[in-house]
């Protein structure tokens, strides 16, 4: 089949290194959340998947609502510093906004490898001396934790709220996602938390695997790995999951109607959980 050619209009907000002829999951997700930092290729893949799994945008909103609840949960337990890995293109209710609404002294470091996510986060954070972004691949654990932004804003001898929202399914098994999470976990003080959400096919079945194939075939550098409940639970190794455990995203301590979608499948499209660094872990 002939490859579709899109007329690409380069806006001045696009860094020159960005290839806007292949989709990026950061930009496709921005589109699903109603953002403006995306191109025809991003919208096409998002709409293709949405046609197959109607209500996908509601799933993205349910994830953002979970992110807000998880940050408030951690802040209510005394967490005042956050490391948000795979933070994406800024949208509404970003981690620093939620955390600093609880306590303006909260400090936040964002990490993403997508240049547009980084450029827009830098713009958004101008003038906020308690939040910054690092452009890095999360696999570069030393680079992230040793970055000037982390050194300036986070005290790793104190508990940190680590977020990996809709992030770990972009780490294929051969990259060792469990080992990567463990390297971050081991750098955190006892009493730190991990909050994560992750796609699964447990409830929607085959369409989720087809979505992963569509992303692979789109030319995007991003590869989605669909995991089941057991596989996602394993990523929380060394963390004590807080109640209600690893559950459908909308089932994690919903606070109001905005946390739950009218599309039942979208409430269960992602698993979500929050775990506390186990103070009794060996070593
Ligand atoms: N965390 C946000 C949320 O849940 O609303 C955004 C999630 S977005 C779907 C996933 C983000 O992870 C994208 O911005 C992408 O660039 C980033 N990402 C994927 N793989 C990454 C990696 N290896 N290192 C750093 N960021 C990565």
XYZ file of C-alpha atoms and ligand atoms in Angstrom:
310
model
C 0.000 0.000 0.000
C 1.312 3.458 -0.905
C 2.521 5.459 2.092
C 0.306 8.441 2.813
C 2.120 11.756 2.408
C 1.048 14.579 4.682
C 1.560 18.232 3.884
C 3.595 19.275 6.872
C 3.293 22.813 8.089
C 6.187 23.594 10.397
C 5.068 25.916 13.126
C 7.581 28.088 14.921
C 7.035 26.105 18.154
C 8.574 22.984 16.583
C 12.263 22.381 17.331
C 14.218 21.739 14.095
C 15.356 18.296 15.225
C 11.767 17.034 15.236
C 10.614 14.745 12.430
C 6.992 15.778 11.976
C 6.328 13.176 9.275
C 6.116 10.258 11.713
C 3.811 10.132 14.722
C 4.971 10.703 18.261
C 3.006 9.277 21.157
C 3.567 12.462 23.153
C 1.818 14.474 20.409
C -0.906 11.863 19.729
C -1.710 11.864 23.453
C -1.757 15.667 23.426
C -4.387 15.433 20.654
C -6.467 12.955 22.680
C -6.461 15.406 25.570
C -7.625 18.235 23.315
C -4.203 19.916 23.003
C -2.857 21.826 20.001
C 0.724 20.526 19.821
C 0.220 17.758 17.295
C 0.314 17.140 13.554
C -1.805 15.279 10.990
C 0.237 12.067 11.439
C -0.355 12.166 15.202
C -4.072 12.816 14.807
C -4.376 10.065 12.205
C -2.941 7.335 14.447
C -4.943 8.578 17.447
C -8.195 8.589 15.450
C -7.477 5.151 13.944
C -7.064 3.682 17.416
C -10.059 5.647 18.717
C -12.250 4.174 15.943
C -11.229 0.706 17.088
C -11.543 1.469 20.805
C -14.232 4.152 20.983
C -13.899 6.442 23.954
C -10.118 6.474 23.980
C -10.110 10.176 24.803
C -12.175 9.433 27.886
C -9.491 6.876 28.819
C -6.835 9.598 28.567
C -8.902 11.901 30.808
C -9.417 9.103 33.351
C -5.627 8.733 33.453
C -5.105 12.461 34.072
C -7.699 12.371 36.845
C -5.786 9.477 38.459
C -2.566 11.484 38.193
C -4.196 14.319 40.155
C -5.530 11.978 42.854
C -2.164 10.221 43.179
C -0.291 13.525 43.624
C -2.793 14.742 46.234
C -2.601 11.341 47.986
C 1.185 11.573 48.228
C 1.103 15.238 49.238
C -1.381 14.395 52.002
C 1.219 11.926 53.311
C 3.906 14.555 53.493
C 5.558 14.254 50.078
C 6.830 17.651 48.953
C 9.050 16.654 46.016
C 8.071 14.818 42.844
C 9.892 13.230 39.913
C 7.526 12.781 36.950
C 9.085 10.523 34.318
C 7.503 10.494 30.851
C 5.660 13.680 31.766
C 4.490 14.479 28.223
C 3.403 17.736 26.622
C 1.995 20.014 29.341
C -1.772 19.944 29.589
C -4.238 20.804 32.329
C -3.507 19.844 35.945
C 0.189 19.132 35.580
C 1.988 17.660 38.572
C 3.486 20.969 39.764
C 0.083 22.666 39.560
C -1.626 19.948 41.601
C 1.226 19.686 44.135
C 1.836 23.419 44.483
C -1.917 23.957 44.999
C -1.536 21.775 48.106
C 1.686 23.479 49.189
C 3.480 26.113 47.076
C 6.780 24.811 48.482
C 6.433 21.510 46.529
C 9.232 20.904 44.055
C 8.836 18.994 40.807
C 11.265 17.669 38.209
C 9.784 16.461 34.935
C 11.588 14.075 32.572
C 10.765 13.338 28.948
C 12.700 12.414 25.846
C 10.304 14.075 23.408
C 11.717 17.445 22.270
C 8.283 19.068 21.950
C 7.267 17.927 25.424
C 10.524 19.394 26.746
C 10.275 22.693 24.826
C 6.710 23.297 26.030
C 7.459 22.289 29.572
C 10.364 24.764 29.611
C 8.013 27.508 28.402
C 5.345 26.606 30.947
C 7.849 26.542 33.788
C 9.448 29.889 33.027
C 9.383 31.867 36.252
C 8.646 28.837 38.454
C 11.814 28.265 40.454
C 10.386 25.123 42.064
C 9.870 23.081 38.879
C 12.064 22.125 35.919
C 12.335 19.582 33.125
C 15.178 17.271 32.125
C 15.380 16.046 28.548
C 16.468 12.441 28.924
C 15.588 8.876 28.156
C 14.382 7.279 31.390
C 16.848 4.426 30.795
C 19.649 6.870 31.568
C 19.009 6.560 35.295
C 22.318 8.209 36.320
C 21.764 11.016 33.817
C 18.295 11.717 35.238
C 19.194 11.433 38.910
C 22.516 13.212 38.413
C 21.022 16.072 36.380
C 21.496 19.669 37.561
C 17.692 20.007 37.812
C 17.441 17.070 40.239
C 20.466 18.329 42.196
C 18.895 21.764 42.518
C 15.294 20.822 43.291
C 15.192 17.378 44.892
C 16.762 16.055 48.080
C 17.097 12.323 47.491
C 17.729 11.672 51.176
C 14.070 12.654 51.738
C 11.003 10.805 50.337
C 10.068 11.539 46.732
C 6.843 10.972 44.815
C 7.936 9.159 41.646
C 5.417 9.145 38.805
C 5.478 6.914 35.746
C 2.081 7.589 34.248
C 1.274 5.873 30.940
C 4.999 5.411 30.694
C 6.214 1.880 31.367
C 4.395 0.287 28.422
C 6.846 2.261 26.242
C 9.626 0.151 27.760
C 9.748 -3.260 26.046
C 10.635 -6.371 28.033
C 14.091 -6.568 26.450
C 14.959 -3.188 28.023
C 14.247 -4.626 31.478
C 11.446 -2.367 32.761
C 11.440 -4.064 36.186
C 15.193 -3.486 36.615
C 14.828 0.132 35.515
C 12.073 0.832 38.038
C 14.194 -0.904 40.681
C 17.161 1.384 39.930
C 14.994 4.432 40.564
C 13.447 2.773 43.630
C 16.855 2.013 45.122
C 17.890 5.652 44.769
C 14.856 6.829 46.750
C 14.566 7.252 50.506
C 12.210 4.950 52.449
C 8.756 6.444 52.541
C 8.955 7.451 48.867
C 6.099 6.477 46.560
C 5.690 5.254 43.000
C 2.444 6.050 41.164
C 2.033 4.396 37.776
C -0.576 3.676 35.137
C -0.109 1.164 32.312
C -2.195 -0.074 29.360
C -3.549 -3.595 29.433
C -5.659 -5.842 27.213
C -7.210 -7.639 30.200
C -10.537 -5.878 29.687
C -10.594 -4.674 26.089
C -8.876 -7.711 24.555
C -7.574 -7.885 20.992
C -8.007 -4.179 20.038
C -5.256 -3.186 22.473
C -2.802 -5.541 20.739
C -3.944 -4.192 17.361
C -3.277 -0.662 18.641
C 0.285 -1.689 19.540
C 0.726 -3.093 16.017
C -0.659 0.095 14.446
C 1.827 2.217 16.403
C 4.683 -0.082 15.367
C 3.623 0.071 11.704
C 3.196 3.860 11.749
C 6.957 4.489 11.660
C 6.899 5.952 15.174
C 9.995 5.350 17.285
C 7.664 4.407 20.159
C 6.802 0.746 20.736
C 3.926 -0.162 23.022
C 4.130 -3.334 25.124
C 0.776 -4.556 26.373
C 1.049 -6.271 29.781
C -1.460 -8.088 31.943
C -2.204 -7.516 35.626
C 0.553 -9.915 36.753
C 3.142 -8.288 34.473
C 2.289 -4.787 35.672
C 2.190 -5.838 39.325
C 5.748 -7.137 38.925
C 6.893 -3.592 38.077
C 5.931 -2.572 41.644
C 8.398 -5.069 43.116
C 9.878 -3.661 46.347
C 6.966 -1.248 46.802
C 4.077 -1.877 49.199
C 0.931 -1.208 47.200
C -1.510 0.999 49.055
C -5.233 0.151 49.000
C -6.994 -0.672 46.714
C -3.896 -2.141 45.011
C -3.410 -2.341 41.261
C -6.878 -1.697 39.818
C -8.663 -0.189 36.833
C -7.626 3.467 36.660
C -11.051 4.829 37.603
C -11.279 2.396 40.541
C -8.265 3.889 42.309
C -9.864 5.969 45.073
C -12.275 7.934 42.831
C -13.365 11.188 44.424
C -16.127 12.329 42.090
C -17.888 11.897 38.734
C -14.973 13.495 36.836
C -12.787 10.554 37.830
C -14.990 7.975 36.113
C -15.963 7.711 32.461
C -19.432 6.842 31.111
C -17.583 4.361 28.875
C -17.088 1.341 31.178
C -14.207 -0.063 29.090
C -12.301 3.193 29.476
C -12.373 2.886 33.257
C -10.504 -0.395 32.927
C -8.314 0.369 29.899
C -5.373 1.110 32.181
C -4.265 -0.352 35.451
C -3.220 2.121 38.092
C -1.517 1.780 41.428
C 0.474 3.596 44.076
C 3.194 1.844 46.060
C 5.375 2.934 48.949
C 9.081 2.142 49.025
C 9.219 -0.725 51.434
C 11.392 0.362 54.370
C 12.078 -3.306 55.179
C 13.460 -4.246 51.754
C 16.835 -5.953 51.843
C 19.895 -3.761 51.334
N 2.709 11.012 31.979
C 1.805 11.804 31.165
C 0.395 11.380 31.473
O 0.170 10.274 31.962
O -0.533 12.156 31.217
C 2.137 11.681 29.678
C 2.087 10.275 29.138
S 2.495 10.147 27.415
C 1.356 8.972 26.861
C 3.997 9.177 27.528
C 5.251 10.037 27.570
O 6.361 9.193 27.855
C 5.560 10.729 26.245
O 5.676 12.109 26.431
C 6.874 10.116 25.789
O 7.719 11.022 25.105
C 7.473 9.683 27.111
N 8.446 8.595 26.965
C 8.296 7.409 26.332
N 9.402 6.672 26.431
C 10.292 7.403 27.157
C 11.610 7.165 27.615
N 12.260 6.016 27.324
N 12.232 8.122 28.344
C 11.596 9.293 28.624
N 10.330 9.573 28.219
C 9.685 8.636 27.496
